[in-house]
Amino acid sequence: MTTTASPRRPRKDAASNRADILAAAAATIARDPHAPIDAIARAAGLSRRALYGHFDDRDALLRAMILGGAERFNALADGVDDSGPAPLALARLALALWDGAADVQFAATVALDDSHIEETAAVLTPVRRRVLAIVTRGRDEGTIRTDMPAATVARLVEEAARTVITRLDTGRPEAASVAVRTILGVAGLGWREADEVLDGARA
């Protein structure tokens, strides 16, 4: 007599498990930024012990989320058209990154808080270089403020972006406009100029 063995469900590989954990962590932390590791494990359908097979602790899990978000931001920045006047390029970059942050504001907020900002800044080096290059070009064009060194202006732009991402409700329709106007204002544009540039960036 022959018996047919029931088909086994394929086991997920480590990369797939890790991705599931990160997705569960993202959803759980969106609801509760202080969610413990047990809650994240439950959301991922795993035991705490199984989760620890992928991440040493909650901080390691957060660092992986930050790294993934930073890689996404770097890719978004890389795809932005930075032709034309520097303020227009800066506005396009800000809009692209704002859209990315709006999708995952909880993760962006974690990444940009004081306890993680240093490591976030390190992995966002490509974005930061892009901002500095745009600011430097704008100073040469005379379209971005020249009363401070380019590196200082670029750093102020970064800090303005960090503040609006972590303080504004990204779900509000006007949030992106406020964010871009703030960044352009830091770069030295008046509010009327900023509005014109923002309209151009959206065209």
C-alpha atoms as a PDB file:
ATOM      1  CA  MET A   1       0.000   0.000   0.000  1.00  0.00           C
ATOM      2  CA  THR A   2       1.371   3.368  -0.994  1.00  0.00           C
ATOM      3  CA  THR A   3       0.916   6.410   1.122  1.00  0.00           C
ATOM      4  CA  THR A   4       1.195   9.918  -0.091  1.00  0.00           C
ATOM      5  CA  ALA A   5       3.127  12.106   2.244  1.00  0.00           C
ATOM      6  CA  SER A   6       1.499  15.440   2.926  1.00  0.00           C
ATOM      7  CA  PRO A   7       3.438  18.238   1.298  1.00  0.00           C
ATOM      8  CA  ARG A   8       5.565  20.219   3.670  1.00  0.00           C
ATOM      9  CA  ARG A   9       5.146  23.948   3.807  1.00  0.00           C
ATOM     10  CA  PRO A  10       8.334  25.543   2.579  1.00  0.00           C
ATOM     11  CA  ARG A  11      10.362  27.116   5.333  1.00  0.00           C
ATOM     12  CA  LYS A  12      11.027  30.776   4.975  1.00  0.00           C
ATOM     13  CA  ASP A  13      14.619  31.729   4.521  1.00  0.00           C
ATOM     14  CA  ALA A  14      16.419  34.000   6.960  1.00  0.00           C
ATOM     15  CA  ALA A  15      16.168  37.059   4.693  1.00  0.00           C
ATOM     16  CA  SER A  16      12.397  36.648   4.373  1.00  0.00           C
ATOM     17  CA  ASN A  17      12.005  36.194   8.136  1.00  0.00           C
ATOM     18  CA  ARG A  18      14.111  39.268   8.762  1.00  0.00           C
ATOM     19  CA  ALA A  19      12.014  41.322   6.325  1.00  0.00           C
ATOM     20  CA  ASP A  20       8.820  40.137   8.049  1.00  0.00           C
ATOM     21  CA  ILE A  21      10.208  41.142  11.441  1.00  0.00           C
ATOM     22  CA  LEU A  22      11.151  44.605  10.171  1.00  0.00           C
ATOM     23  CA  ALA A  23       7.690  45.053   8.641  1.00  0.00           C
ATOM     24  CA  ALA A  24       6.040  43.940  11.898  1.00  0.00           C
ATOM     25  CA  ALA A  25       8.313  46.268  13.874  1.00  0.00           C
ATOM     26  CA  ALA A  26       7.394  49.168  11.590  1.00  0.00           C
ATOM     27  CA  ALA A  27       3.652  48.559  12.015  1.00  0.00           C
ATOM     28  CA  THR A  28       3.932  48.008  15.776  1.00  0.00           C
ATOM     29  CA  ILE A  29       6.104  51.065  16.421  1.00  0.00           C
ATOM     30  CA  ALA A  30       3.730  53.149  14.281  1.00  0.00           C
ATOM     31  CA  ARG A  31       1.031  52.384  16.852  1.00  0.00           C
ATOM     32  CA  ASP A  32       3.302  52.594  19.880  1.00  0.00           C
ATOM     33  CA  PRO A  33       6.796  54.111  19.530  1.00  0.00           C
ATOM     34  CA  HIS A  34       7.787  52.480  22.828  1.00  0.00           C
ATOM     35  CA  ALA A  35       6.491  49.005  21.945  1.00  0.00           C
ATOM     36  CA  PRO A  36       8.569  46.304  23.676  1.00  0.00           C
ATOM     37  CA  ILE A  37      10.325  43.514  21.840  1.00  0.00           C
ATOM     38  CA  ASP A  38       7.622  41.020  22.955  1.00  0.00           C
ATOM     39  CA  ALA A  39       4.920  43.024  21.144  1.00  0.00           C
ATOM     40  CA  ILE A  40       7.036  43.171  17.992  1.00  0.00           C
ATOM     41  CA  ALA A  41       7.687  39.417  18.138  1.00  0.00           C
ATOM     42  CA  ARG A  42       3.949  38.706  18.519  1.00  0.00           C
ATOM     43  CA  ALA A  43       3.139  40.964  15.563  1.00  0.00           C
ATOM     44  CA  ALA A  44       5.682  39.018  13.497  1.00  0.00           C
ATOM     45  CA  GLY A  45       4.133  35.706  14.570  1.00  0.00           C
ATOM     46  CA  LEU A  46       7.324  34.661  16.353  1.00  0.00           C
ATOM     47  CA  SER A  47       8.449  33.920  19.838  1.00  0.00           C
ATOM     48  CA  ARG A  48      10.778  36.360  21.526  1.00  0.00           C
ATOM     49  CA  ARG A  49      13.515  33.736  21.302  1.00  0.00           C
ATOM     50  CA  ALA A  50      13.009  33.347  17.540  1.00  0.00           C
ATOM     51  CA  LEU A  51      13.206  37.103  17.060  1.00  0.00           C
ATOM     52  CA  TYR A  52      16.468  37.163  19.002  1.00  0.00           C
ATOM     53  CA  GLY A  53      17.797  34.718  16.428  1.00  0.00           C
ATOM     54  CA  HIS A  54      17.755  37.645  13.976  1.00  0.00           C
ATOM     55  CA  PHE A  55      18.383  40.674  16.201  1.00  0.00           C
ATOM     56  CA  ASP A  56      20.363  40.803  19.430  1.00  0.00           C
ATOM     57  CA  ASP A  57      18.017  43.292  21.074  1.00  0.00           C
ATOM     58  CA  ARG A  58      15.515  46.076  20.425  1.00  0.00           C
ATOM     59  CA  ASP A  59      18.269  48.579  19.639  1.00  0.00           C
ATOM     60  CA  ALA A  60      19.702  46.278  16.968  1.00  0.00           C
ATOM     61  CA  LEU A  61      16.233  46.012  15.438  1.00  0.00           C
ATOM     62  CA  LEU A  62      15.835  49.803  15.446  1.00  0.00           C
ATOM     63  CA  ARG A  63      19.263  50.215  13.868  1.00  0.00           C
ATOM     64  CA  ALA A  64      18.241  47.843  11.068  1.00  0.00           C
ATOM     65  CA  MET A  65      15.073  49.896  10.509  1.00  0.00           C
ATOM     66  CA  ILE A  66      17.139  53.097  10.395  1.00  0.00           C
ATOM     67  CA  LEU A  67      19.569  51.568   7.909  1.00  0.00           C
ATOM     68  CA  GLY A  68      16.741  50.378   5.661  1.00  0.00           C
ATOM     69  CA  GLY A  69      15.070  53.795   5.772  1.00  0.00           C
ATOM     70  CA  ALA A  70      18.353  55.570   5.044  1.00  0.00           C
ATOM     71  CA  GLU A  71      19.014  53.341   2.034  1.00  0.00           C
ATOM     72  CA  ARG A  72      15.563  54.211   0.749  1.00  0.00           C
ATOM     73  CA  PHE A  73      16.226  57.942   1.250  1.00  0.00           C
ATOM     74  CA  ASN A  74      19.568  57.661  -0.530  1.00  0.00           C
ATOM     75  CA  ALA A  75      17.863  55.949  -3.466  1.00  0.00           C
ATOM     76  CA  LEU A  76      15.123  58.605  -3.574  1.00  0.00           C
ATOM     77  CA  ALA A  77      17.711  61.390  -3.540  1.00  0.00           C
ATOM     78  CA  ASP A  78      19.669  59.689  -6.299  1.00  0.00           C
ATOM     79  CA  GLY A  79      16.612  59.767  -8.551  1.00  0.00           C
ATOM     80  CA  VAL A  80      15.868  63.480  -8.118  1.00  0.00           C
ATOM     81  CA  ASP A  81      16.409  65.804 -11.074  1.00  0.00           C
ATOM     82  CA  ASP A  82      18.806  68.463  -9.779  1.00  0.00           C
ATOM     83  CA  SER A  83      19.027  70.460 -13.005  1.00  0.00           C
ATOM     84  CA  GLY A  84      18.047  74.112 -13.122  1.00  0.00           C
ATOM     85  CA  PRO A  85      18.545  76.713 -10.397  1.00  0.00           C
ATOM     86  CA  ALA A  86      19.741  75.392  -7.039  1.00  0.00           C
ATOM     87  CA  PRO A  87      16.601  76.385  -5.067  1.00  0.00           C
ATOM     88  CA  LEU A  88      14.485  74.396  -7.533  1.00  0.00           C
ATOM     89  CA  ALA A  89      16.768  71.372  -7.127  1.00  0.00           C
ATOM     90  CA  LEU A  90      16.598  71.741  -3.340  1.00  0.00           C
ATOM     91  CA  ALA A  91      12.793  71.930  -3.450  1.00  0.00           C
ATOM     92  CA  ARG A  92      12.568  68.815  -5.645  1.00  0.00           C
ATOM     93  CA  LEU A  93      14.877  66.944  -3.287  1.00  0.00           C
ATOM     94  CA  ALA A  94      12.894  68.073  -0.247  1.00  0.00           C
ATOM     95  CA  LEU A  95       9.583  66.986  -1.811  1.00  0.00           C
ATOM     96  CA  ALA A  96      10.936  63.557  -2.751  1.00  0.00           C
ATOM     97  CA  LEU A  97      12.372  62.949   0.704  1.00  0.00           C
ATOM     98  CA  TRP A  98       9.262  64.330   2.378  1.00  0.00           C
ATOM     99  CA  ASP A  99       7.102  61.846   0.483  1.00  0.00           C
ATOM    100  CA  GLY A 100       9.409  59.055   1.633  1.00  0.00           C
ATOM    101  CA  ALA A 101       9.311  60.243   5.239  1.00  0.00           C
ATOM    102  CA  ALA A 102       5.530  60.670   5.160  1.00  0.00           C
ATOM    103  CA  ASP A 103       5.094  56.980   4.334  1.00  0.00           C
ATOM    104  CA  VAL A 104       7.138  55.975   7.360  1.00  0.00           C
ATOM    105  CA  GLN A 105       7.037  58.981   9.687  1.00  0.00           C
ATOM    106  CA  PHE A 106       7.322  56.828  12.812  1.00  0.00           C
ATOM    107  CA  ALA A 107      10.578  55.315  11.499  1.00  0.00           C
ATOM    108  CA  ALA A 108      11.844  58.699  10.337  1.00  0.00           C
ATOM    109  CA  THR A 109      11.093  60.142  13.767  1.00  0.00           C
ATOM    110  CA  VAL A 110      12.996  57.330  15.474  1.00  0.00           C
ATOM    111  CA  ALA A 111      15.897  57.712  13.046  1.00  0.00           C
ATOM    112  CA  LEU A 112      16.109  61.466  13.563  1.00  0.00           C
ATOM    113  CA  ASP A 113      15.721  61.634  17.321  1.00  0.00           C
ATOM    114  CA  ASP A 114      18.689  62.718  19.417  1.00  0.00           C
ATOM    115  CA  SER A 115      19.683  59.189  20.437  1.00  0.00           C
ATOM    116  CA  HIS A 116      20.051  57.963  16.832  1.00  0.00           C
ATOM    117  CA  ILE A 117      20.931  61.085  14.860  1.00  0.00           C
ATOM    118  CA  GLU A 118      24.681  60.394  14.663  1.00  0.00           C
ATOM    119  CA  GLU A 119      24.309  56.954  13.097  1.00  0.00           C
ATOM    120  CA  THR A 120      21.501  58.224  10.860  1.00  0.00           C
ATOM    121  CA  ALA A 121      23.703  61.086   9.634  1.00  0.00           C
ATOM    122  CA  ALA A 122      26.450  58.602   8.816  1.00  0.00           C
ATOM    123  CA  VAL A 123      24.253  56.348   6.662  1.00  0.00           C
ATOM    124  CA  LEU A 124      22.633  59.371   4.984  1.00  0.00           C
ATOM    125  CA  THR A 125      26.012  60.619   3.753  1.00  0.00           C
ATOM    126  CA  PRO A 126      24.952  60.453   0.049  1.00  0.00           C
ATOM    127  CA  VAL A 127      21.904  62.668   0.739  1.00  0.00           C
ATOM    128  CA  ARG A 128      23.989  65.082   2.799  1.00  0.00           C
ATOM    129  CA  ARG A 129      26.579  65.354   0.024  1.00  0.00           C
ATOM    130  CA  ARG A 130      23.787  66.069  -2.444  1.00  0.00           C
ATOM    131  CA  VAL A 131      22.455  68.886  -0.263  1.00  0.00           C
ATOM    132  CA  LEU A 132      25.938  70.376   0.125  1.00  0.00           C
ATOM    133  CA  ALA A 133      26.525  70.227  -3.646  1.00  0.00           C
ATOM    134  CA  ILE A 134      23.220  72.006  -4.338  1.00  0.00           C
ATOM    135  CA  VAL A 135      23.928  74.674  -1.714  1.00  0.00           C
ATOM    136  CA  THR A 136      27.446  75.226  -3.068  1.00  0.00           C
ATOM    137  CA  ARG A 137      26.102  75.593  -6.605  1.00  0.00           C
ATOM    138  CA  GLY A 138      23.418  77.983  -5.380  1.00  0.00           C
ATOM    139  CA  ARG A 139      26.010  80.202  -3.730  1.00  0.00           C
ATOM    140  CA  ASP A 140      27.927  80.356  -7.007  1.00  0.00           C
ATOM    141  CA  GLU A 141      24.694  81.234  -8.844  1.00  0.00           C
ATOM    142  CA  GLY A 142      23.716  83.822  -6.260  1.00  0.00           C
ATOM    143  CA  THR A 143      20.415  82.019  -5.607  1.00  0.00           C
ATOM    144  CA  ILE A 144      21.268  80.741  -2.102  1.00  0.00           C
ATOM    145  CA  ARG A 145      22.510  82.803   0.820  1.00  0.00           C
ATOM    146  CA  THR A 146      26.213  83.631   0.924  1.00  0.00           C
ATOM    147  CA  ASP A 147      26.469  85.132   4.417  1.00  0.00           C
ATOM    148  CA  MET A 148      27.603  81.748   5.812  1.00  0.00           C
ATOM    149  CA  PRO A 149      29.884  78.961   4.547  1.00  0.00           C
ATOM    150  CA  ALA A 150      28.173  76.399   2.311  1.00  0.00           C
ATOM    151  CA  ALA A 151      28.720  73.641   4.874  1.00  0.00           C
ATOM    152  CA  THR A 152      26.936  75.705   7.546  1.00  0.00           C
ATOM    153  CA  VAL A 153      23.964  76.447   5.295  1.00  0.00           C
ATOM    154  CA  ALA A 154      23.733  72.766   4.305  1.00  0.00           C
ATOM    155  CA  ARG A 155      23.787  71.763   7.978  1.00  0.00           C
ATOM    156  CA  LEU A 156      21.037  74.290   8.794  1.00  0.00           C
ATOM    157  CA  VAL A 157      18.969  72.897   5.921  1.00  0.00           C
ATOM    158  CA  GLU A 158      19.421  69.386   7.363  1.00  0.00           C
ATOM    159  CA  GLU A 159      18.392  70.553  10.838  1.00  0.00           C
ATOM    160  CA  ALA A 160      15.316  72.332   9.444  1.00  0.00           C
ATOM    161  CA  ALA A 161      14.327  69.164   7.582  1.00  0.00           C
ATOM    162  CA  ARG A 162      14.856  67.086  10.704  1.00  0.00           C
ATOM    163  CA  THR A 163      12.686  69.439  12.769  1.00  0.00           C
ATOM    164  CA  VAL A 164       9.750  69.499  10.373  1.00  0.00           C
ATOM    165  CA  ILE A 165       9.797  65.733   9.824  1.00  0.00           C
ATOM    166  CA  THR A 166       9.745  65.000  13.543  1.00  0.00           C
ATOM    167  CA  ARG A 167       7.339  67.769  14.538  1.00  0.00           C
ATOM    168  CA  LEU A 168       4.747  68.056  11.770  1.00  0.00           C
ATOM    169  CA  ASP A 169       1.877  65.674  11.123  1.00  0.00           C
ATOM    170  CA  THR A 170       2.797  64.348   7.695  1.00  0.00           C
ATOM    171  CA  GLY A 171      -0.815  63.396   7.060  1.00  0.00           C
ATOM    172  CA  ARG A 172      -1.915  67.036   6.843  1.00  0.00           C
ATOM    173  CA  PRO A 173      -2.315  68.226   3.218  1.00  0.00           C
ATOM    174  CA  GLU A 174      -0.219  71.360   3.756  1.00  0.00           C
ATOM    175  CA  ALA A 175       2.622  69.575   5.557  1.00  0.00           C
ATOM    176  CA  ALA A 176       4.837  69.087   2.493  1.00  0.00           C
ATOM    177  CA  SER A 177       4.478  72.752   1.509  1.00  0.00           C
ATOM    178  CA  VAL A 178       5.375  73.890   5.025  1.00  0.00           C
ATOM    179  CA  ALA A 179       8.413  71.622   5.031  1.00  0.00           C
ATOM    180  CA  VAL A 180       9.728  72.853   1.675  1.00  0.00           C
ATOM    181  CA  ARG A 181       9.065  76.526   2.470  1.00  0.00           C
ATOM    182  CA  THR A 182      10.919  76.123   5.755  1.00  0.00           C
ATOM    183  CA  ILE A 183      13.943  74.580   4.041  1.00  0.00           C
ATOM    184  CA  LEU A 184      13.987  77.246   1.314  1.00  0.00           C
ATOM    185  CA  GLY A 185      13.671  79.955   3.951  1.00  0.00           C
ATOM    186  CA  VAL A 186      16.732  78.582   5.747  1.00  0.00           C
ATOM    187  CA  ALA A 187      18.536  78.619   2.383  1.00  0.00           C
ATOM    188  CA  GLY A 188      17.848  82.358   2.161  1.00  0.00           C
ATOM    189  CA  LEU A 189      14.696  82.678   0.042  1.00  0.00           C
ATOM    190  CA  GLY A 190      11.817  84.985   0.951  1.00  0.00           C
ATOM    191  CA  TRP A 191       8.372  83.496   1.298  1.00  0.00           C
ATOM    192  CA  ARG A 192       7.178  84.753  -2.106  1.00  0.00           C
ATOM    193  CA  GLU A 193      10.275  83.329  -3.802  1.00  0.00           C
ATOM    194  CA  ALA A 194       9.813  80.080  -1.910  1.00  0.00           C
ATOM    195  CA  ASP A 195       6.211  79.791  -3.130  1.00  0.00           C
ATOM    196  CA  GLU A 196       7.294  80.309  -6.742  1.00  0.00           C
ATOM    197  CA  VAL A 197      10.044  77.704  -6.424  1.00  0.00           C
ATOM    198  CA  LEU A 198       7.654  75.251  -4.774  1.00  0.00           C
ATOM    199  CA  ASP A 199       5.163  75.689  -7.645  1.00  0.00           C
ATOM    200  CA  GLY A 200       7.990  75.042 -10.112  1.00  0.00           C
ATOM    201  CA  ALA A 201       9.128  71.928  -8.270  1.00  0.00           C
ATOM    202  CA  ARG A 202       5.622  70.506  -8.428  1.00  0.00           C
ATOM    203  CA  ALA A 203       5.131  71.313 -12.115  1.00  0.00           C
END
